[in-house]
Amino acid sequence: MSVEQFRRRLDNGLTLLVERHPQAHTASFALLLPLGAVTDPAPQRGLAAVTQELLFKGAGDWDAQALAHEIDRIGFQESHRAERELLAFSGTVLPQHLPRALELVEAVLRRPRLPAAGLEEVRQLALHQLLSLEDAPAQKTFYELGQRFFPAPLSNPAEGTLETLRALTLDDATACFARYSPAGAILSVAGAVEFDALAREVAERFGPWPAGPLAGRVGAAGERVPAAAGGA
């Protein structure tokens, strides 16, 4: 069977892109939010990355341990990262577990607990990763070059700095999370999926998510995606 491609834009600005591979044995997805390091205030560099990591310290009905256990239970190969211009939440899972994986991601994005104790754990991890650049000359070079030659705010390193990471507070993380919005976000899915069923699942999970402060910023040219479209 041939590969099929579909797209749909929710009313809140989130765009769903699907590539259906009927003979695939897994389903992979990536959810991208336009909220990377460029949104970090200068005194709070590294905030986007720290806040993203804090989301996984408990969300919805799951504390941090239960959330990690559920991710493992369904074989969800989860990954998340903060970059200069976006936050990425991605993973691969067996097709029958994709709805559960999306439920977990929705809980993380919409109902995180943001525990105070978790912030210190995340901070120490971020500091350790930043200090480890001293043993990785190539990565350290790009880290320094980005700050020296990119114009602000592109010069903001996603990793932050030792000074700014040590100064971050839970209020800072809470304010950063408040900027999360589906407006301009893209959810791409590829694998053994049925578009209609997946579109209903995504609409149920992410449709009620308020557009928030980024509403209307859809695409570089403000291009609106049709309500539904498809093609091979």
XYZ file of C-alpha atoms in Angstrom:
232
model
C 0.000 0.000 0.000
C 1.193 3.513 -0.764
C 2.218 6.131 1.753
C -0.470 8.722 2.461
C -0.057 12.215 3.861
C -2.602 14.332 5.702
C -2.772 17.585 7.607
C -5.304 19.311 9.795
C -5.268 22.532 11.763
C -7.133 22.783 15.047
C -8.982 25.964 15.946
C -6.382 26.766 18.641
C -3.570 26.910 16.066
C -1.998 23.463 16.463
C -1.242 21.799 13.124
C -1.388 18.022 12.777
C 0.741 16.455 10.026
C 0.432 12.733 9.394
C 2.310 10.348 7.114
C 0.653 6.947 7.099
C 2.843 3.912 6.441
C 0.482 0.901 6.509
C 3.291 -1.652 6.666
C 5.198 0.019 9.501
C 5.357 -1.664 12.901
C 5.649 1.487 15.008
C 4.375 5.032 15.197
C 6.638 8.021 15.785
C 5.718 11.601 16.553
C 7.228 14.976 17.323
C 5.430 17.902 18.902
C 7.220 21.220 18.344
C 6.421 24.403 20.256
C 7.898 27.788 19.219
C 9.207 28.475 22.726
C 12.928 27.839 22.723
C 15.846 29.698 24.244
C 15.031 32.832 22.220
C 12.142 33.429 24.637
C 14.424 33.372 27.699
C 14.975 36.796 29.276
C 18.710 37.560 29.361
C 18.985 37.149 33.166
C 17.188 33.784 32.890
C 19.061 32.008 30.120
C 18.410 28.289 30.279
C 14.886 28.808 31.631
C 13.108 27.138 28.696
C 15.217 23.993 29.051
C 14.899 23.853 32.838
C 11.134 24.364 32.694
C 10.744 21.653 30.056
C 12.657 19.185 32.212
C 10.596 20.149 35.265
C 7.400 19.149 33.440
C 8.428 15.501 33.779
C 8.659 15.705 37.581
C 4.974 14.877 37.780
C 1.890 15.689 35.731
C -1.824 15.035 36.044
C -2.461 11.908 38.108
C 1.189 10.825 37.964
C 4.056 11.851 40.205
C 7.547 11.714 38.711
C 8.055 8.016 39.485
C 4.619 6.963 38.270
C 5.021 9.004 35.083
C 8.374 7.386 34.308
C 6.900 3.955 35.073
C 3.964 4.501 32.715
C 6.302 5.670 29.942
C 8.316 2.459 30.386
C 5.238 0.242 30.712
C 3.972 1.046 27.218
C 7.441 0.944 25.666
C 7.336 4.645 24.883
C 10.784 5.733 23.656
C 10.279 9.305 24.815
C 12.636 12.206 24.125
C 12.475 15.945 24.776
C 14.871 18.794 24.168
C 15.063 22.563 24.199
C 16.666 24.310 21.235
C 17.190 27.956 20.332
C 13.830 28.447 18.646
C 11.671 25.544 19.763
C 10.849 22.921 22.337
C 10.520 19.356 21.068
C 8.591 16.459 22.597
C 8.959 13.269 20.585
C 8.954 9.508 20.724
C 8.280 6.135 19.160
C 5.776 3.565 20.348
C 3.780 0.594 19.113
C 0.698 1.850 17.261
C -1.747 0.467 19.824
C -0.037 2.523 22.532
C 0.018 5.819 20.619
C -3.179 7.150 22.276
C -1.684 6.502 25.712
C 1.589 8.170 24.721
C -0.322 11.236 23.524
C -2.270 11.254 26.793
C 1.008 11.354 28.733
C 2.381 14.183 26.610
C -0.875 16.115 26.967
C -0.674 15.773 30.757
C 2.910 17.011 30.761
C 2.062 20.001 28.573
C -1.203 21.021 30.196
C -1.209 19.691 33.771
C 2.354 19.579 35.122
C 2.816 19.673 38.875
C 5.998 21.805 38.781
C 7.167 20.672 42.226
C 9.610 22.883 44.111
C 11.759 19.869 45.020
C 11.975 18.917 41.365
C 13.431 22.282 40.420
C 16.616 21.683 42.394
C 17.047 18.239 40.807
C 16.621 19.736 37.344
C 18.967 22.617 38.138
C 21.729 20.291 39.281
C 21.336 18.196 36.122
C 21.546 21.324 33.947
C 24.645 22.546 35.797
C 26.298 19.147 35.424
C 25.566 19.068 31.688
C 26.927 22.578 31.256
C 30.115 21.802 33.186
C 30.577 18.631 31.128
C 31.143 20.832 28.059
C 34.684 21.318 29.376
C 35.309 17.706 28.348
C 33.680 18.138 24.922
C 35.731 20.717 22.974
C 33.579 20.635 19.841
C 30.330 21.232 21.739
C 31.979 23.883 23.890
C 33.138 25.691 20.741
C 29.610 25.875 19.318
C 28.286 26.958 22.719
C 30.715 29.886 22.818
C 30.389 30.810 19.134
C 26.623 31.018 19.380
C 26.828 33.564 22.167
C 29.541 35.620 20.463
C 28.274 35.814 16.895
C 24.480 35.343 16.863
C 22.384 38.473 17.393
C 20.140 38.589 20.445
C 18.006 36.716 21.287
C 19.428 33.970 19.023
C 22.597 34.238 21.062
C 20.788 32.786 24.082
C 22.276 29.334 24.730
C 19.618 26.723 25.375
C 21.876 25.321 28.088
C 21.937 28.638 29.950
C 24.973 29.833 31.904
C 26.253 28.859 35.326
C 25.181 32.210 36.726
C 21.658 32.230 35.285
C 20.953 28.575 36.075
C 21.857 29.090 39.729
C 19.510 32.083 39.949
C 16.374 30.486 38.464
C 13.359 30.188 40.772
C 10.125 28.216 40.735
C 8.277 31.445 39.960
C 10.459 31.830 36.868
C 9.568 28.303 35.720
C 5.880 28.864 36.420
C 5.912 32.071 34.358
C 7.721 30.283 31.533
C 5.160 27.470 31.529
C 2.361 30.034 31.368
C 3.638 30.986 27.912
C 3.095 27.466 26.548
C 0.556 27.599 23.747
C -0.674 25.424 20.874
C -0.661 28.446 18.541
C 2.042 27.830 15.955
C 2.741 24.331 17.319
C 3.172 21.345 14.993
C 2.414 17.719 15.817
C 3.813 15.362 13.189
C 3.066 11.636 13.250
C 4.391 8.893 10.996
C 3.822 5.155 10.965
C 1.033 2.618 11.105
C -1.792 4.993 12.002
C -5.311 5.698 10.771
C -5.710 9.406 10.130
C -9.377 9.818 11.073
C -8.986 8.023 14.397
C -5.766 9.873 15.156
C -7.273 13.242 14.268
C -10.145 12.588 16.673
C -7.693 11.612 19.411
C -5.594 14.725 18.879
C -8.668 16.962 18.807
C -9.920 15.424 22.063
C -6.556 15.717 23.800
C -5.254 19.013 22.482
C -8.312 20.808 21.095
C -9.361 22.258 24.482
C -5.852 23.712 25.017
C -6.318 27.523 24.961
C -4.378 29.315 22.238
C -2.775 31.686 24.755
C -0.457 34.609 24.006
C 0.957 33.203 20.761
C -2.448 32.998 19.059
C -2.287 34.031 15.421
C 1.438 33.355 15.034
C 0.986 30.388 12.728
C 3.851 29.927 10.284
C 6.528 32.377 9.283
C 4.192 34.166 6.892
C 1.019 33.829 8.958
C -0.187 31.137 6.590
C -3.342 29.353 7.672
C -3.553 25.597 7.207
C -6.867 24.321 5.777
C -9.212 22.706 8.274
C -8.573 19.334 6.641
C -6.502 18.160 3.713
C -4.973 14.978 2.490
C -3.021 13.442 -0.337
C -0.612 10.717 -1.258
